[in-house]
mmCIF file of C-alpha atoms in Angstrom:
data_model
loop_
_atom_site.group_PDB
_atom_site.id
_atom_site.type_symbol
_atom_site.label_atom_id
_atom_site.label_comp_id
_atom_site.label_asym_id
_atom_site.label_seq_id
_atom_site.Cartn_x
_atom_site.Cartn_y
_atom_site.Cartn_z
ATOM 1 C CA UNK J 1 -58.968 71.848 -7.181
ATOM 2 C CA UNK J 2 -58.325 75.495 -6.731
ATOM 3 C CA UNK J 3 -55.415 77.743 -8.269
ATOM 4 C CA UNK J 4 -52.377 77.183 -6.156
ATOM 5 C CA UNK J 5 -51.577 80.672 -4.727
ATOM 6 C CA UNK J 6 -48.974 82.934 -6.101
ATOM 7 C CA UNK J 7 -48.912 80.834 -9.414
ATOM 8 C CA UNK J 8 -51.722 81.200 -11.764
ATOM 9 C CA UNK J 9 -52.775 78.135 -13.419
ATOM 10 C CA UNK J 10 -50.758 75.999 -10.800
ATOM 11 C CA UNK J 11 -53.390 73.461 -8.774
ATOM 12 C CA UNK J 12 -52.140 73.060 -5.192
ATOM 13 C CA UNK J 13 -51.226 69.286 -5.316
ATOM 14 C CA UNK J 14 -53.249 66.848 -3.191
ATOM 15 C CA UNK J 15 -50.994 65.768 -0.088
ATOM 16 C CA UNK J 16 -51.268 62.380 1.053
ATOM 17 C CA UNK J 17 -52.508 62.029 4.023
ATOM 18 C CA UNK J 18 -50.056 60.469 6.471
ATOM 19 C CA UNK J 19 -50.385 57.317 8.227
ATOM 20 C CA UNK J 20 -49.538 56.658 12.439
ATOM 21 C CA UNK J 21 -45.672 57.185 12.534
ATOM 22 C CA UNK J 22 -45.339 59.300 8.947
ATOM 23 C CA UNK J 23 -44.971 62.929 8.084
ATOM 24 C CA UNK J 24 -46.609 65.063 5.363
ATOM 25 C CA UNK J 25 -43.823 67.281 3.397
ATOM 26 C CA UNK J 26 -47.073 69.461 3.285
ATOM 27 C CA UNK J 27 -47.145 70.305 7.104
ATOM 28 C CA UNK J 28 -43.466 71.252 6.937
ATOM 29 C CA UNK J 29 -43.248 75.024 6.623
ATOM 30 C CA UNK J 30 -41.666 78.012 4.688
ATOM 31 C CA UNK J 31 -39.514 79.479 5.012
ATOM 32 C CA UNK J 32 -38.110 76.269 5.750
ATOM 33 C CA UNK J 33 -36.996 74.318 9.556
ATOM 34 C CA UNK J 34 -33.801 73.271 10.695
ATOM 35 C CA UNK J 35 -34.145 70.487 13.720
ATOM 36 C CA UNK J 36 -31.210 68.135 14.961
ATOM 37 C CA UNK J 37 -31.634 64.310 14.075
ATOM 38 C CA UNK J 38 -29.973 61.241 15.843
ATOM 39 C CA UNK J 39 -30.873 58.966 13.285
ATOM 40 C CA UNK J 40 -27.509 57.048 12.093
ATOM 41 C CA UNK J 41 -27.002 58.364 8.479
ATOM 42 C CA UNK J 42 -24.775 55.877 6.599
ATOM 43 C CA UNK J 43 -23.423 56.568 2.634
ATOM 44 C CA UNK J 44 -21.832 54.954 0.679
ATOM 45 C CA UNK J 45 -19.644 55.438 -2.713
ATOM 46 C CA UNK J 46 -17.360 53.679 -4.786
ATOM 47 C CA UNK J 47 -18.139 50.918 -1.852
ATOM 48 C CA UNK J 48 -16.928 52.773 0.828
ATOM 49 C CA UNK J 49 -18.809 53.912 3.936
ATOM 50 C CA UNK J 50 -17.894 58.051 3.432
ATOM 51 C CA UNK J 51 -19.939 58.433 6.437
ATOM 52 C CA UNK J 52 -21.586 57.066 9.341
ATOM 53 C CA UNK J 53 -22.901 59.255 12.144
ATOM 54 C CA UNK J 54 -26.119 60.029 14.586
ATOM 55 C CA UNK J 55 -24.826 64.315 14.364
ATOM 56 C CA UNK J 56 -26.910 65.348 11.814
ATOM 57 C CA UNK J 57 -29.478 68.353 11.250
ATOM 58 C CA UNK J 58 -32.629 67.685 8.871
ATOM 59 C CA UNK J 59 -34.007 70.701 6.492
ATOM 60 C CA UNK J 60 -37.632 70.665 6.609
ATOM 61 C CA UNK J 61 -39.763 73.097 3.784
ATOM 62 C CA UNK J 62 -42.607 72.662 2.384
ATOM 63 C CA UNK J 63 -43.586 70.016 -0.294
ATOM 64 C CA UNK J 64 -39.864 68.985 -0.117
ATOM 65 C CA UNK J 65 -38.131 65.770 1.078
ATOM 66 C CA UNK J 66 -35.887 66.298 4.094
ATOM 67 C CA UNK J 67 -32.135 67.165 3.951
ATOM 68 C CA UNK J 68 -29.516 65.993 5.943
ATOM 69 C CA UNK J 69 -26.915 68.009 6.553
ATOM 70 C CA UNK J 70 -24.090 65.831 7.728
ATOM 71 C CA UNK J 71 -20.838 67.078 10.402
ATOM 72 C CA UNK J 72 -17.853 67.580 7.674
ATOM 73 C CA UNK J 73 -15.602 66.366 10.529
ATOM 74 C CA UNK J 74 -17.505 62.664 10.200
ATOM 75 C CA UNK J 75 -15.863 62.469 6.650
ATOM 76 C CA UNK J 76 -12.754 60.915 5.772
ATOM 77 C CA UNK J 77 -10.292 63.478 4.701
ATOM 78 C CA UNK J 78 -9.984 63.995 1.004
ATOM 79 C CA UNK J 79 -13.369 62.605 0.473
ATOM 80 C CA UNK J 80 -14.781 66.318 0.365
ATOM 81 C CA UNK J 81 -12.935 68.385 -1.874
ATOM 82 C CA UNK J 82 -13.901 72.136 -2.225
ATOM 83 C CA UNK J 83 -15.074 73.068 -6.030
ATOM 84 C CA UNK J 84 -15.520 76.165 -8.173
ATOM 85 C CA UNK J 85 -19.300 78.060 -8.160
ATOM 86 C CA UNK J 86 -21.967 79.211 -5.954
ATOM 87 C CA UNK J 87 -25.785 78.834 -5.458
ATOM 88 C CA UNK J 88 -28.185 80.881 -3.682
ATOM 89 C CA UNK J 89 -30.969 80.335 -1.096
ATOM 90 C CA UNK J 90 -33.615 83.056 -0.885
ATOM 91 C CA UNK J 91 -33.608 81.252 3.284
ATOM 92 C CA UNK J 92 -30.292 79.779 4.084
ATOM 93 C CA UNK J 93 -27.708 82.093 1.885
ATOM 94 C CA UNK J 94 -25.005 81.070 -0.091
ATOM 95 C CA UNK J 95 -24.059 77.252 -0.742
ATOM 96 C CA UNK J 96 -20.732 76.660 -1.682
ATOM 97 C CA UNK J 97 -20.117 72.437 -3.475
ATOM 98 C CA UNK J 98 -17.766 69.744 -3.144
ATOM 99 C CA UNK J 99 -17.149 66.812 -5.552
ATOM 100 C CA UNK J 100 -17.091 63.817 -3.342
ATOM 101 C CA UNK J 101 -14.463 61.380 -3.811
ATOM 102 C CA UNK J 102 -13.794 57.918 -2.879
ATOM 103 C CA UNK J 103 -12.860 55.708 -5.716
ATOM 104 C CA UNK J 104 -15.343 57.663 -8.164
ATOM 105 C CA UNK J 105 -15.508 61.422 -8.454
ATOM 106 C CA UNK J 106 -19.149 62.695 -7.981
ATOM 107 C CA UNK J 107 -18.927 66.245 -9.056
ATOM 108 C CA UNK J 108 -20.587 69.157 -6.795
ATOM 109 C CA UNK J 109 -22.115 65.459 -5.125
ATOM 110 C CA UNK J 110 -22.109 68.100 -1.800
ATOM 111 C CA UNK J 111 -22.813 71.353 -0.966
ATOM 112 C CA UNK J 112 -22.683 73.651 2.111
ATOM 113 C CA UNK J 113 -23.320 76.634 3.795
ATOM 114 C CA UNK J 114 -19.712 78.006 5.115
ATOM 115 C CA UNK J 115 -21.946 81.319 6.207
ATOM 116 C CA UNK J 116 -25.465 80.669 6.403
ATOM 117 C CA UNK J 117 -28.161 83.449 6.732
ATOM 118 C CA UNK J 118 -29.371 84.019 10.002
ATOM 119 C CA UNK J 119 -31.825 81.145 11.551
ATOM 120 C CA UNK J 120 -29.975 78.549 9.554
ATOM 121 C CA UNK J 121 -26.581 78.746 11.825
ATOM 122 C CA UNK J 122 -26.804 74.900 12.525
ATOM 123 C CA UNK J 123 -25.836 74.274 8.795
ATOM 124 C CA UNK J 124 -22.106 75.521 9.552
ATOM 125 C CA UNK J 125 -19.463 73.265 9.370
ATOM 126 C CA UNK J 126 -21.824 70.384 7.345
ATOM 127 C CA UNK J 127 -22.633 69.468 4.010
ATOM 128 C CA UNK J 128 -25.339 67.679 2.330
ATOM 129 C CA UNK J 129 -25.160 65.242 -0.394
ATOM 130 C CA UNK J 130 -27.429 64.280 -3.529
ATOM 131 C CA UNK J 131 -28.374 61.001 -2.896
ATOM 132 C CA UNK J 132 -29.172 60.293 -6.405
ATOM 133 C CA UNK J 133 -25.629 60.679 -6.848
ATOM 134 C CA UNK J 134 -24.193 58.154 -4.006
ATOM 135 C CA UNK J 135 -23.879 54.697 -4.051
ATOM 136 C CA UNK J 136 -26.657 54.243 -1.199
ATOM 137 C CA UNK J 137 -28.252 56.480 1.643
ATOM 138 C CA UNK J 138 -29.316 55.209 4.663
ATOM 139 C CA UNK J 139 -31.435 56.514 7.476
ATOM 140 C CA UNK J 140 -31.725 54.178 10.628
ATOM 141 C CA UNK J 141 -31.262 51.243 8.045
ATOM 142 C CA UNK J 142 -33.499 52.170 5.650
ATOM 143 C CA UNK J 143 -32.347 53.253 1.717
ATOM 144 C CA UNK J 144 -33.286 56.149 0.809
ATOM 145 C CA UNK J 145 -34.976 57.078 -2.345
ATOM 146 C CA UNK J 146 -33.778 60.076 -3.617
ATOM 147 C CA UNK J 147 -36.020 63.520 -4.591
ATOM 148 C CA UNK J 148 -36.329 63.968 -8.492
ATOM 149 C CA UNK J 149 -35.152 66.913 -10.136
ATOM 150 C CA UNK J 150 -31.399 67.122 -10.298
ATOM 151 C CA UNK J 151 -31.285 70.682 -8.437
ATOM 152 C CA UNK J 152 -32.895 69.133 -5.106
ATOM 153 C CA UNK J 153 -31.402 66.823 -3.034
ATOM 154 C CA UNK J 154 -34.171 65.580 -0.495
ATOM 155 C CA UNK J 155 -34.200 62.084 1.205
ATOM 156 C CA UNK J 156 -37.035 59.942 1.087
ATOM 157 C CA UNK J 157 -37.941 57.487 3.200
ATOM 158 C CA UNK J 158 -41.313 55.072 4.105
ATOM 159 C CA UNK J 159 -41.716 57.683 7.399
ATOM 160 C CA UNK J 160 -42.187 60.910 4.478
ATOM 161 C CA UNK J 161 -45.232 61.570 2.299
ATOM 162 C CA UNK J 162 -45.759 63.677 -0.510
ATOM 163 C CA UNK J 163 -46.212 64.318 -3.240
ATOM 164 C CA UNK J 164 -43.044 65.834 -3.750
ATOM 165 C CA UNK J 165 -41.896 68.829 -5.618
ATOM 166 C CA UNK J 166 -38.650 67.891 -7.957
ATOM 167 C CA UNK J 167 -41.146 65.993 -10.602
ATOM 168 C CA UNK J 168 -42.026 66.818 -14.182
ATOM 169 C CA UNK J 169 -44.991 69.213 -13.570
ATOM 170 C CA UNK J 170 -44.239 70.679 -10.249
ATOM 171 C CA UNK J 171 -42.012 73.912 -10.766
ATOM 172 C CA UNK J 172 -44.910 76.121 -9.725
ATOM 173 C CA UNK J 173 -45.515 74.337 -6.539
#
């Protein structure tokens, strides 16, 4: 296997070749996609349903898991409460958190983009969550498994194939 580009030492992973119906998190691009979604997104925590909706927008970027980013509007009020400290995406901009409440507190469980760079406008006014950090995600049904790594906070389901970055060993991808 040859040198993955731009890191030396780094082998390009092997991508798993998708079956009828899947996708490859190796054909997504970079910088990354944004593309609307009307698959019903259901989460729960503390036992609650914090969301259910079809309005969502999925993040697509190479080696990566898709993110939902979910209307704020579809949340109960008080469920997303705005917290101290900043991030920064080299694509989308700044990303602002929120701990999610409902029952149990999951610090900076959400993050959006209040401003997001140009291209990524279909982020305002929605937030993502870490999935690791809810009590289940759904997509059309289906729980989700969440992307290792506790900086990323992709979705996996049966239709996504990897491998995925967020592992021990894959910082260089």
């Amino acid at each position: 296997m040859a040198p993955f580009p731009g890191f030396p030492g780094t082998k390009r992973p092997r991508p798993i070749k998708p079956k009828p119906g899947q996708e490859s998190v190796w054909d997504y691009p970079r910088p990354p996609r944004v593309e609307p979604s009307s698959e019903r997104i259901v989460v729960r925590l503390g036992g609650q349903v914090i969301v259910d909706t079809t309005d969502s927008v999925r993040v697509l970027e190479t080696s990566h898991p898709p993110v939902y980013y979910l209307p704020m509007e579809a949340f109960p009020a008080d469920v997303l409460l705005p917290t101290e400290g900043t991030t920064f995406c080299e694509f989308k901009g700044e990303a602002s958190y929120f701990d999610v409440v409902s029952g149990v507190v999951v610090p900076r469980g959400g993050w959006t983009y209040p401003h997001p760079a140009r291209g990524y406008e279909a982020l305002s006014g929605r937030v993502a969550l870490y999935p690791a950090h809810m009590d289940s995600c759904e997509v059309d049904g289906e729980q989700v498994t969440f992307q290792e790594g506790g900086f990323y906070g992709g979705w996996i389901t049966g239709r996504i194939v990897g491998p995925f970055k967020g592992g021990p060993a894959t910082s260089g991808w």
